[in-house]
Amino acid sequence: MTKPIVRLYLLVMVLIGILVFATSWWTVFGAKGLRDNPRNRRELLEQAKIKRGEIKAADGTVLARSVKAPGDTYRRTYPTGGLFSHAIGYSYTNIGRCCLEQFRNDALTGQRPELTSLIDQLTGKRRDGDDVTTSLDPKAQQVAIDALGGQKGAVVAFEPATGKVRVMVSVPGFDPNRVREKGYFEALNRDNANAPLFNRVTQSGYPPGSTMKVVTALAAIDSGKFTPGSVLSGKNGIVISGVPLNNFGGQEFGDVDLTTALTNSINTVWAQVGEKLGKATMAKYMTRLGFYSKPPLDYPPPQKRASGPYNARGDLLSPLSPRIDVGRMAIGQDKLLVTPLQMAMVAATVANGGVLVRPHMTTKIVDADGRVVDDVPTDEITRVVSTSTAAKVNQMMRNVVREGSGTAAALAGIEVAGKTGTAEINIPQDITQPWFIGFAPASDPKIAIAVTVERTQGGTGGTVAAPIARQVMEALL
């Protein structure tokens, strides 16, 4: 009789343990996931009764606020319209939320530790959201949008020493005030040709063209295998991975050093460098720079994409995959796809003396009583290359703007360092993807930038992207 009782006792204890574990999981560990789940209408309805905190630009401009609505609820409104549509996003009961509105939802809805929340409920204290202050610059943001001139593309700029994002533009955008309108959100989702809800800064996968040569230069010099003065042949048609490679426009060069090769963006030189470095060395420096991982931005993970080589099915390849043509990857060709944010991180690393700092939009969170509850610090991710290497590549990039393909990015009285890129999307139709990455002032960098424009007719990085970068840098500096 004793054994059946013991077995029953053990069974009851196991069932109680499972019940405790399941309850703890959903109330503690899985709580945030439930709150963030766009299908959780109960959470959305409850939060509609909370006055969400404001989201502000660096200059105090209100980018998002809550106003009274029927039924003791609040409705979100966006005073600057579509100016920051992809950075700030939207938050509506009938739709859900995205972008910074989603990432900072806990703060904006006044989520507190359980003990604090319980005390507030017992004392009848109203639950208001915290205000979120960002580093975004409305004037420079408008300059970037105007400079793109309706062309599909992206501009992102941040401070290399602090990681503060000043500009994040993806065109086309949308008006977050209209997202709640019947039919508007559905129309945005159906517009596959323009993809207005898609953030090209963080989600796009574009071939980087010759901007990738900055990554190759960092790896080449920091590895000790090359110097800016190392000489290689710039002859057109050099065989890379068994196939002849052409320089842009079929240009022919003799023996040139790496500084000249970057200034004139000589494909055959940098492809040879990539082959000599090999996949393992390229992978080491690419990984340090953030490739192969989603960008470390305060932004929802589903709205971010990792940069790196992809196969035809859209899968990210292993850094040492036999399918990678390392010579062509080293010049931004082959299977390489990147986000503009990733390439801005490359430029920022050079600008910041070889150290990569985590980019972020949020600078501080302030509660309803005016207390700073979170002051977002500068967060160094890693030292990518030595200070000496960064200084050498900085000088090489200055030469690109001083006398190479990036002269259109030059600013009066301020030296700019940069690199252009022109990815060939469709050679027979002459469709290209122009790029510019860079920073300024070159001797004491305050801003790093990446600009790209989708599918232009014969446009180059120097003629299309560099002038846009110049206007944005000028607005910020």
PDB file of N, CA and C in Angstrom, residues 292-386:
ATOM      1  N   TYR A 292      27.531  39.101 -41.433  1.00  0.00           N
ATOM      2  CA  TYR A 292      27.050  37.796 -40.976  1.00  0.00           C
ATOM      3  C   TYR A 292      26.147  37.885 -39.741  1.00  0.00           C
ATOM      4  N   SER A 293      25.863  39.091 -39.254  1.00  0.00           N
ATOM      5  CA  SER A 293      24.953  39.280 -38.126  1.00  0.00           C
ATOM      6  C   SER A 293      24.006  40.435 -38.432  1.00  0.00           C
ATOM      7  N   LYS A 294      22.835  40.417 -37.805  1.00  0.00           N
ATOM      8  CA  LYS A 294      21.924  41.539 -37.972  1.00  0.00           C
ATOM      9  C   LYS A 294      22.518  42.788 -37.329  1.00  0.00           C
ATOM     10  N   PRO A 295      22.302  43.959 -37.923  1.00  0.00           N
ATOM     11  CA  PRO A 295      22.900  45.193 -37.391  1.00  0.00           C
ATOM     12  C   PRO A 295      22.513  45.430 -35.932  1.00  0.00           C
ATOM     13  N   PRO A 296      23.446  45.884 -35.097  1.00  0.00           N
ATOM     14  CA  PRO A 296      23.190  46.082 -33.664  1.00  0.00           C
ATOM     15  C   PRO A 296      22.494  47.404 -33.367  1.00  0.00           C
ATOM     16  N   LEU A 297      21.353  47.612 -33.986  1.00  0.00           N
ATOM     17  CA  LEU A 297      20.607  48.859 -33.840  1.00  0.00           C
ATOM     18  C   LEU A 297      19.405  48.637 -32.929  1.00  0.00           C
ATOM     19  N   ASP A 298      18.981  49.684 -32.191  1.00  0.00           N
ATOM     20  CA  ASP A 298      17.777  49.578 -31.366  1.00  0.00           C
ATOM     21  C   ASP A 298      16.549  49.610 -32.285  1.00  0.00           C
ATOM     22  N   TYR A 299      16.264  48.445 -32.822  1.00  0.00           N
ATOM     23  CA  TYR A 299      15.261  48.292 -33.878  1.00  0.00           C
ATOM     24  C   TYR A 299      14.800  46.840 -33.843  1.00  0.00           C
ATOM     25  N   PRO A 300      13.547  46.536 -34.179  1.00  0.00           N
ATOM     26  CA  PRO A 300      13.051  45.163 -34.081  1.00  0.00           C
ATOM     27  C   PRO A 300      13.853  44.184 -34.946  1.00  0.00           C
ATOM     28  N   PRO A 301      14.272  43.058 -34.395  1.00  0.00           N
ATOM     29  CA  PRO A 301      15.052  42.074 -35.163  1.00  0.00           C
ATOM     30  C   PRO A 301      14.423  41.654 -36.488  1.00  0.00           C
ATOM     31  N   PRO A 302      13.076  41.456 -36.574  1.00  0.00           N
ATOM     32  CA  PRO A 302      12.507  41.060 -37.869  1.00  0.00           C
ATOM     33  C   PRO A 302      12.675  42.117 -38.955  1.00  0.00           C
ATOM     34  N   GLN A 303      12.997  43.349 -38.546  1.00  0.00           N
ATOM     35  CA  GLN A 303      13.162  44.419 -39.527  1.00  0.00           C
ATOM     36  C   GLN A 303      14.636  44.736 -39.789  1.00  0.00           C
ATOM     37  N   LYS A 304      15.486  43.749 -39.509  1.00  0.00           N
ATOM     38  CA  LYS A 304      16.913  43.901 -39.784  1.00  0.00           C
ATOM     39  C   LYS A 304      17.410  42.677 -40.546  1.00  0.00           C
ATOM     40  N   ARG A 305      18.441  42.888 -41.338  1.00  0.00           N
ATOM     41  CA  ARG A 305      18.994  41.810 -42.172  1.00  0.00           C
ATOM     42  C   ARG A 305      20.509  41.767 -42.020  1.00  0.00           C
ATOM     43  N   ALA A 306      21.062  40.573 -42.007  1.00  0.00           N
ATOM     44  CA  ALA A 306      22.519  40.414 -41.948  1.00  0.00           C
ATOM     45  C   ALA A 306      23.112  40.618 -43.342  1.00  0.00           C
ATOM     46  N   SER A 307      24.279  41.226 -43.392  1.00  0.00           N
ATOM     47  CA  SER A 307      24.996  41.414 -44.653  1.00  0.00           C
ATOM     48  C   SER A 307      25.998  40.273 -44.837  1.00  0.00           C
ATOM     49  N   GLY A 308      26.189  39.866 -46.076  1.00  0.00           N
ATOM     50  CA  GLY A 308      27.123  38.793 -46.372  1.00  0.00           C
ATOM     51  C   GLY A 308      26.796  38.146 -47.703  1.00  0.00           C
ATOM     52  N   PRO A 309      27.473  37.058 -48.045  1.00  0.00           N
ATOM     53  CA  PRO A 309      27.187  36.356 -49.307  1.00  0.00           C
ATOM     54  C   PRO A 309      25.947  35.473 -49.167  1.00  0.00           C
ATOM     55  N   TYR A 310      25.055  35.562 -50.130  1.00  0.00           N
ATOM     56  CA  TYR A 310      23.807  34.785 -50.119  1.00  0.00           C
ATOM     57  C   TYR A 310      23.735  33.886 -51.354  1.00  0.00           C
ATOM     58  N   ASN A 311      23.121  32.724 -51.180  1.00  0.00           N
ATOM     59  CA  ASN A 311      22.908  31.871 -52.343  1.00  0.00           C
ATOM     60  C   ASN A 311      21.618  32.258 -53.047  1.00  0.00           C
ATOM     61  N   ALA A 312      21.287  31.536 -54.120  1.00  0.00           N
ATOM     62  CA  ALA A 312      20.124  31.885 -54.939  1.00  0.00           C
ATOM     63  C   ALA A 312      18.807  31.717 -54.186  1.00  0.00           C
ATOM     64  N   ARG A 313      18.809  30.884 -53.131  1.00  0.00           N
ATOM     65  CA  ARG A 313      17.592  30.676 -52.344  1.00  0.00           C
ATOM     66  C   ARG A 313      17.420  31.741 -51.266  1.00  0.00           C
ATOM     67  N   GLY A 314      18.394  32.616 -51.128  1.00  0.00           N
ATOM     68  CA  GLY A 314      18.310  33.661 -50.117  1.00  0.00           C
ATOM     69  C   GLY A 314      18.875  33.260 -48.773  1.00  0.00           C
ATOM     70  N   ASP A 315      19.700  32.218 -48.747  1.00  0.00           N
ATOM     71  CA  ASP A 315      20.326  31.770 -47.499  1.00  0.00           C
ATOM     72  C   ASP A 315      21.712  32.392 -47.361  1.00  0.00           C
ATOM     73  N   LEU A 316      22.035  32.832 -46.152  1.00  0.00           N
ATOM     74  CA  LEU A 316      23.353  33.393 -45.876  1.00  0.00           C
ATOM     75  C   LEU A 316      24.376  32.266 -45.880  1.00  0.00           C
ATOM     76  N   LEU A 317      25.403  32.401 -46.697  1.00  0.00           N
ATOM     77  CA  LEU A 317      26.416  31.354 -46.821  1.00  0.00           C
ATOM     78  C   LEU A 317      27.419  31.418 -45.674  1.00  0.00           C
ATOM     79  N   SER A 318      28.041  30.300 -45.418  1.00  0.00           N
ATOM     80  CA  SER A 318      29.130  30.252 -44.446  1.00  0.00           C
ATOM     81  C   SER A 318      30.293  31.095 -44.980  1.00  0.00           C
ATOM     82  N   PRO A 319      31.036  31.766 -44.090  1.00  0.00           N
ATOM     83  CA  PRO A 319      32.167  32.599 -44.542  1.00  0.00           C
ATOM     84  C   PRO A 319      33.199  31.834 -45.355  1.00  0.00           C
ATOM     85  N   LEU A 320      33.320  30.519 -45.123  1.00  0.00           N
ATOM     86  CA  LEU A 320      34.321  29.719 -45.830  1.00  0.00           C
ATOM     87  C   LEU A 320      33.697  28.833 -46.900  1.00  0.00           C
ATOM     88  N   SER A 321      32.477  29.144 -47.297  1.00  0.00           N
ATOM     89  CA  SER A 321      31.776  28.333 -48.296  1.00  0.00           C
ATOM     90  C   SER A 321      32.578  28.232 -49.594  1.00  0.00           C
ATOM     91  N   PRO A 322      32.658  27.036 -50.181  1.00  0.00           N
ATOM     92  CA  PRO A 322      33.356  26.878 -51.465  1.00  0.00           C
ATOM     93  C   PRO A 322      32.666  27.618 -52.608  1.00  0.00           C
ATOM     94  N   ARG A 323      31.436  28.055 -52.379  1.00  0.00           N
ATOM     95  CA  ARG A 323      30.698  28.774 -53.422  1.00  0.00           C
ATOM     96  C   ARG A 323      31.133  30.242 -53.536  1.00  0.00           C
ATOM     97  N   ILE A 324      31.898  30.716 -52.564  1.00  0.00           N
ATOM     98  CA  ILE A 324      32.304  32.122 -52.557  1.00  0.00           C
ATOM     99  C   ILE A 324      33.531  32.316 -53.438  1.00  0.00           C
ATOM    100  N   ASP A 325      33.443  33.254 -54.350  1.00  0.00           N
ATOM    101  CA  ASP A 325      34.585  33.707 -55.152  1.00  0.00           C
ATOM    102  C   ASP A 325      35.195  34.875 -54.382  1.00  0.00           C
ATOM    103  N   VAL A 326      36.213  34.608 -53.588  1.00  0.00           N
ATOM    104  CA  VAL A 326      36.727  35.622 -52.660  1.00  0.00           C
ATOM    105  C   VAL A 326      37.293  36.837 -53.386  1.00  0.00           C
ATOM    106  N   GLY A 327      37.870  36.633 -54.572  1.00  0.00           N
ATOM    107  CA  GLY A 327      38.398  37.759 -55.337  1.00  0.00           C
ATOM    108  C   GLY A 327      37.318  38.733 -55.749  1.00  0.00           C
ATOM    109  N   ARG A 328      36.213  38.204 -56.232  1.00  0.00           N
ATOM    110  CA  ARG A 328      35.110  39.072 -56.650  1.00  0.00           C
ATOM    111  C   ARG A 328      34.333  39.613 -55.448  1.00  0.00           C
ATOM    112  N   MET A 329      34.238  38.825 -54.380  1.00  0.00           N
ATOM    113  CA  MET A 329      33.602  39.346 -53.170  1.00  0.00           C
ATOM    114  C   MET A 329      34.388  40.536 -52.627  1.00  0.00           C
ATOM    115  N   ALA A 330      35.702  40.499 -52.754  1.00  0.00           N
ATOM    116  CA  ALA A 330      36.564  41.566 -52.241  1.00  0.00           C
ATOM    117  C   ALA A 330      36.336  42.895 -52.940  1.00  0.00           C
ATOM    118  N   ILE A 331      35.694  42.863 -54.113  1.00  0.00           N
ATOM    119  CA  ILE A 331      35.396  44.111 -54.830  1.00  0.00           C
ATOM    120  C   ILE A 331      33.891  44.372 -54.867  1.00  0.00           C
ATOM    121  N   GLY A 332      33.143  43.644 -54.013  1.00  0.00           N
ATOM    122  CA  GLY A 332      31.708  43.907 -53.906  1.00  0.00           C
ATOM    123  C   GLY A 332      30.861  43.218 -54.943  1.00  0.00           C
ATOM    124  N   GLN A 333      31.403  42.196 -55.586  1.00  0.00           N
ATOM    125  CA  GLN A 333      30.632  41.437 -56.565  1.00  0.00           C
ATOM    126  C   GLN A 333      30.313  40.051 -56.008  1.00  0.00           C
ATOM    127  N   ASP A 334      30.213  39.067 -56.894  1.00  0.00           N
ATOM    128  CA  ASP A 334      29.888  37.686 -56.540  1.00  0.00           C
ATOM    129  C   ASP A 334      28.510  37.630 -55.892  1.00  0.00           C
ATOM    130  N   LYS A 335      28.390  37.035 -54.709  1.00  0.00           N
ATOM    131  CA  LYS A 335      27.086  36.818 -54.076  1.00  0.00           C
ATOM    132  C   LYS A 335      26.838  37.756 -52.910  1.00  0.00           C
ATOM    133  N   LEU A 336      27.662  38.786 -52.791  1.00  0.00           N
ATOM    134  CA  LEU A 336      27.614  39.668 -51.630  1.00  0.00           C
ATOM    135  C   LEU A 336      26.431  40.630 -51.684  1.00  0.00           C
ATOM    136  N   LEU A 337      25.657  40.672 -50.590  1.00  0.00           N
ATOM    137  CA  LEU A 337      24.536  41.599 -50.442  1.00  0.00           C
ATOM    138  C   LEU A 337      24.650  42.275 -49.079  1.00  0.00           C
ATOM    139  N   VAL A 338      24.464  43.596 -49.054  1.00  0.00           N
ATOM    140  CA  VAL A 338      24.670  44.352 -47.817  1.00  0.00           C
ATOM    141  C   VAL A 338      23.537  45.344 -47.588  1.00  0.00           C
ATOM    142  N   THR A 339      23.419  45.788 -46.343  1.00  0.00           N
ATOM    143  CA  THR A 339      22.506  46.885 -46.017  1.00  0.00           C
ATOM    144  C   THR A 339      23.302  48.187 -45.994  1.00  0.00           C
ATOM    145  N   PRO A 340      22.642  49.314 -46.272  1.00  0.00           N
ATOM    146  CA  PRO A 340      23.321  50.607 -46.138  1.00  0.00           C
ATOM    147  C   PRO A 340      23.852  50.844 -44.716  1.00  0.00           C
ATOM    148  N   LEU A 341      23.123  50.366 -43.707  1.00  0.00           N
ATOM    149  CA  LEU A 341      23.600  50.531 -42.333  1.00  0.00           C
ATOM    150  C   LEU A 341      24.931  49.821 -42.133  1.00  0.00           C
ATOM    151  N   GLN A 342      25.070  48.625 -42.700  1.00  0.00           N
ATOM    152  CA  GLN A 342      26.338  47.896 -42.579  1.00  0.00           C
ATOM    153  C   GLN A 342      27.485  48.689 -43.203  1.00  0.00           C
ATOM    154  N   MET A 343      27.250  49.285 -44.365  1.00  0.00           N
ATOM    155  CA  MET A 343      28.329  50.020 -45.029  1.00  0.00           C
ATOM    156  C   MET A 343      28.642  51.330 -44.311  1.00  0.00           C
ATOM    157  N   ALA A 344      27.645  51.922 -43.653  1.00  0.00           N
ATOM    158  CA  ALA A 344      27.916  53.089 -42.809  1.00  0.00           C
ATOM    159  C   ALA A 344      28.775  52.679 -41.620  1.00  0.00           C
ATOM    160  N   MET A 345      28.565  51.467 -41.111  1.00  0.00           N
ATOM    161  CA  MET A 345      29.377  50.951 -40.018  1.00  0.00           C
ATOM    162  C   MET A 345      30.828  50.754 -40.455  1.00  0.00           C
ATOM    163  N   VAL A 346      31.024  50.364 -41.707  1.00  0.00           N
ATOM    164  CA  VAL A 346      32.384  50.226 -42.243  1.00  0.00           C
ATOM    165  C   VAL A 346      33.082  51.582 -42.253  1.00  0.00           C
ATOM    166  N   ALA A 347      32.394  52.591 -42.798  1.00  0.00           N
ATOM    167  CA  ALA A 347      32.970  53.944 -42.854  1.00  0.00           C
ATOM    168  C   ALA A 347      33.240  54.474 -41.451  1.00  0.00           C
ATOM    169  N   ALA A 348      32.301  54.230 -40.526  1.00  0.00           N
ATOM    170  CA  ALA A 348      32.434  54.724 -39.151  1.00  0.00           C
ATOM    171  C   ALA A 348      33.620  54.091 -38.437  1.00  0.00           C
ATOM    172  N   THR A 349      33.915  52.833 -38.753  1.00  0.00           N
ATOM    173  CA  THR A 349      35.044  52.147 -38.128  1.00  0.00           C
ATOM    174  C   THR A 349      36.366  52.803 -38.520  1.00  0.00           C
ATOM    175  N   VAL A 350      36.492  53.127 -39.798  1.00  0.00           N
ATOM    176  CA  VAL A 350      37.704  53.843 -40.248  1.00  0.00           C
ATOM    177  C   VAL A 350      37.774  55.207 -39.568  1.00  0.00           C
ATOM    178  N   ALA A 351      36.641  55.906 -39.531  1.00  0.00           N
ATOM    179  CA  ALA A 351      36.588  57.251 -38.956  1.00  0.00           C
ATOM    180  C   ALA A 351      36.929  57.248 -37.468  1.00  0.00           C
ATOM    181  N   ASN A 352      36.569  56.170 -36.782  1.00  0.00           N
ATOM    182  CA  ASN A 352      36.741  56.105 -35.325  1.00  0.00           C
ATOM    183  C   ASN A 352      38.033  55.402 -34.922  1.00  0.00           C
ATOM    184  N   GLY A 353      39.022  55.454 -35.782  1.00  0.00           N
ATOM    185  CA  GLY A 353      40.322  54.904 -35.440  1.00  0.00           C
ATOM    186  C   GLY A 353      40.357  53.405 -35.317  1.00  0.00           C
ATOM    187  N   GLY A 354      39.451  52.712 -36.013  1.00  0.00           N
ATOM    188  CA  GLY A 354      39.464  51.254 -36.018  1.00  0.00           C
ATOM    189  C   GLY A 354      38.513  50.603 -35.045  1.00  0.00           C
ATOM    190  N   VAL A 355      37.770  51.404 -34.263  1.00  0.00           N
ATOM    191  CA  VAL A 355      36.831  50.868 -33.280  1.00  0.00           C
ATOM    192  C   VAL A 355      35.406  51.032 -33.787  1.00  0.00           C
ATOM    193  N   LEU A 356      34.640  49.938 -33.758  1.00  0.00           N
ATOM    194  CA  LEU A 356      33.240  49.984 -34.161  1.00  0.00           C
ATOM    195  C   LEU A 356      32.366  50.227 -32.939  1.00  0.00           C
ATOM    196  N   VAL A 357      31.553  51.274 -33.002  1.00  0.00           N
ATOM    197  CA  VAL A 357      30.631  51.634 -31.926  1.00  0.00           C
ATOM    198  C   VAL A 357      29.214  51.266 -32.348  1.00  0.00           C
ATOM    199  N   ARG A 358      28.433  50.791 -31.399  1.00  0.00           N
ATOM    200  CA  ARG A 358      27.064  50.359 -31.707  1.00  0.00           C
ATOM    201  C   ARG A 358      26.194  51.546 -32.124  1.00  0.00           C
ATOM    202  N   PRO A 359      25.628  51.523 -33.342  1.00  0.00           N
ATOM    203  CA  PRO A 359      24.716  52.603 -33.734  1.00  0.00           C
ATOM    204  C   PRO A 359      23.402  52.520 -32.972  1.00  0.00           C
ATOM    205  N   HIS A 360      22.853  53.653 -32.569  1.00  0.00           N
ATOM    206  CA  HIS A 360      21.587  53.659 -31.851  1.00  0.00           C
ATOM    207  C   HIS A 360      20.851  54.972 -32.078  1.00  0.00           C
ATOM    208  N   MET A 361      19.521  54.899 -32.056  1.00  0.00           N
ATOM    209  CA  MET A 361      18.691  56.091 -32.235  1.00  0.00           C
ATOM    210  C   MET A 361      18.288  56.710 -30.906  1.00  0.00           C
ATOM    211  N   THR A 362      18.113  55.884 -29.869  1.00  0.00           N
ATOM    212  CA  THR A 362      17.657  56.382 -28.575  1.00  0.00           C
ATOM    213  C   THR A 362      18.811  56.957 -27.770  1.00  0.00           C
ATOM    214  N   THR A 363      18.622  58.158 -27.223  1.00  0.00           N
ATOM    215  CA  THR A 363      19.658  58.744 -26.371  1.00  0.00           C
ATOM    216  C   THR A 363      19.271  58.704 -24.895  1.00  0.00           C
ATOM    217  N   LYS A 364      17.964  58.868 -24.593  1.00  0.00           N
ATOM    218  CA  LYS A 364      17.534  58.768 -23.205  1.00  0.00           C
ATOM    219  C   LYS A 364      16.032  58.504 -23.132  1.00  0.00           C
ATOM    220  N   ILE A 365      15.611  57.964 -21.983  1.00  0.00           N
ATOM    221  CA  ILE A 365      14.203  57.699 -21.709  1.00  0.00           C
ATOM    222  C   ILE A 365      13.850  58.421 -20.416  1.00  0.00           C
ATOM    223  N   VAL A 366      12.785  59.226 -20.468  1.00  0.00           N
ATOM    224  CA  VAL A 366      12.397  60.065 -19.336  1.00  0.00           C
ATOM    225  C   VAL A 366      10.980  59.711 -18.910  1.00  0.00           C
ATOM    226  N   ASP A 367      10.765  59.478 -17.605  1.00  0.00           N
ATOM    227  CA  ASP A 367       9.430  59.105 -17.150  1.00  0.00           C
ATOM    228  C   ASP A 367       8.525  60.325 -17.014  1.00  0.00           C
ATOM    229  N   ALA A 368       7.269  60.084 -16.635  1.00  0.00           N
ATOM    230  CA  ALA A 368       6.261  61.151 -16.572  1.00  0.00           C
ATOM    231  C   ALA A 368       6.590  62.200 -15.523  1.00  0.00           C
ATOM    232  N   ASP A 369       7.460  61.862 -14.569  1.00  0.00           N
ATOM    233  CA  ASP A 369       7.858  62.817 -13.539  1.00  0.00           C
ATOM    234  C   ASP A 369       9.125  63.589 -13.898  1.00  0.00           C
ATOM    235  N   GLY A 370       9.599  63.358 -15.131  1.00  0.00           N
ATOM    236  CA  GLY A 370      10.777  64.084 -15.591  1.00  0.00           C
ATOM    237  C   GLY A 370      12.106  63.462 -15.202  1.00  0.00           C
ATOM    238  N   ARG A 371      12.087  62.254 -14.659  1.00  0.00           N
ATOM    239  CA  ARG A 371      13.315  61.586 -14.264  1.00  0.00           C
ATOM    240  C   ARG A 371      13.870  60.760 -15.421  1.00  0.00           C
ATOM    241  N   VAL A 372      15.178  60.838 -15.622  1.00  0.00           N
ATOM    242  CA  VAL A 372      15.827  60.029 -16.656  1.00  0.00           C
ATOM    243  C   VAL A 372      15.950  58.601 -16.124  1.00  0.00           C
ATOM    244  N   VAL A 373      15.198  57.692 -16.720  1.00  0.00           N
ATOM    245  CA  VAL A 373      15.219  56.304 -16.258  1.00  0.00           C
ATOM    246  C   VAL A 373      16.199  55.452 -17.054  1.00  0.00           C
ATOM    247  N   ASP A 374      16.641  55.964 -18.186  1.00  0.00           N
ATOM    248  CA  ASP A 374      17.643  55.245 -18.989  1.00  0.00           C
ATOM    249  C   ASP A 374      18.391  56.245 -19.845  1.00  0.00           C
ATOM    250  N   ASP A 375      19.691  56.348 -19.609  1.00  0.00           N
ATOM    251  CA  ASP A 375      20.558  57.225 -20.401  1.00  0.00           C
ATOM    252  C   ASP A 375      21.432  56.308 -21.248  1.00  0.00           C
ATOM    253  N   VAL A 376      21.125  56.202 -22.539  1.00  0.00           N
ATOM    254  CA  VAL A 376      21.787  55.220 -23.397  1.00  0.00           C
ATOM    255  C   VAL A 376      23.247  55.608 -23.616  1.00  0.00           C
ATOM    256  N   PRO A 377      24.196  54.773 -23.203  1.00  0.00           N
ATOM    257  CA  PRO A 377      25.611  55.108 -23.302  1.00  0.00           C
ATOM    258  C   PRO A 377      26.216  54.732 -24.652  1.00  0.00           C
ATOM    259  N   THR A 378      27.413  55.239 -24.909  1.00  0.00           N
ATOM    260  CA  THR A 378      28.177  54.798 -26.069  1.00  0.00           C
ATOM    261  C   THR A 378      28.678  53.389 -25.793  1.00  0.00           C
ATOM    262  N   ASP A 379      28.480  52.501 -26.734  1.00  0.00           N
ATOM    263  CA  ASP A 379      28.813  51.097 -26.517  1.00  0.00           C
ATOM    264  C   ASP A 379      29.751  50.615 -27.616  1.00  0.00           C
ATOM    265  N   GLU A 380      31.011  50.416 -27.257  1.00  0.00           N
ATOM    266  CA  GLU A 380      31.972  49.895 -28.215  1.00  0.00           C
ATOM    267  C   GLU A 380      31.729  48.406 -28.427  1.00  0.00           C
ATOM    268  N   ILE A 381      31.605  48.010 -29.694  1.00  0.00           N
ATOM    269  CA  ILE A 381      31.377  46.600 -30.000  1.00  0.00           C
ATOM    270  C   ILE A 381      32.709  45.857 -30.024  1.00  0.00           C
ATOM    271  N   THR A 382      33.653  46.374 -30.789  1.00  0.00           N
ATOM    272  CA  THR A 382      34.948  45.705 -30.902  1.00  0.00           C
ATOM    273  C   THR A 382      35.965  46.620 -31.564  1.00  0.00           C
ATOM    274  N   ARG A 383      37.228  46.320 -31.340  1.00  0.00           N
ATOM    275  CA  ARG A 383      38.282  46.959 -32.130  1.00  0.00           C
ATOM    276  C   ARG A 383      38.463  46.104 -33.372  1.00  0.00           C
ATOM    277  N   VAL A 384      38.175  46.674 -34.514  1.00  0.00           N
ATOM    278  CA  VAL A 384      38.223  45.931 -35.772  1.00  0.00           C
ATOM    279  C   VAL A 384      39.641  45.855 -36.303  1.00  0.00           C
ATOM    280  N   VAL A 385      40.303  47.012 -36.350  1.00  0.00           N
ATOM    281  CA  VAL A 385      41.683  47.093 -36.829  1.00  0.00           C
ATOM    282  C   VAL A 385      42.464  48.028 -35.912  1.00  0.00           C
ATOM    283  N   SER A 386      43.765  48.057 -36.073  1.00  0.00           N
ATOM    284  CA  SER A 386      44.597  48.934 -35.259  1.00  0.00           C
ATOM    285  C   SER A 386      44.383  50.397 -35.636  1.00  0.00           C
TER     286      SER A 386
END
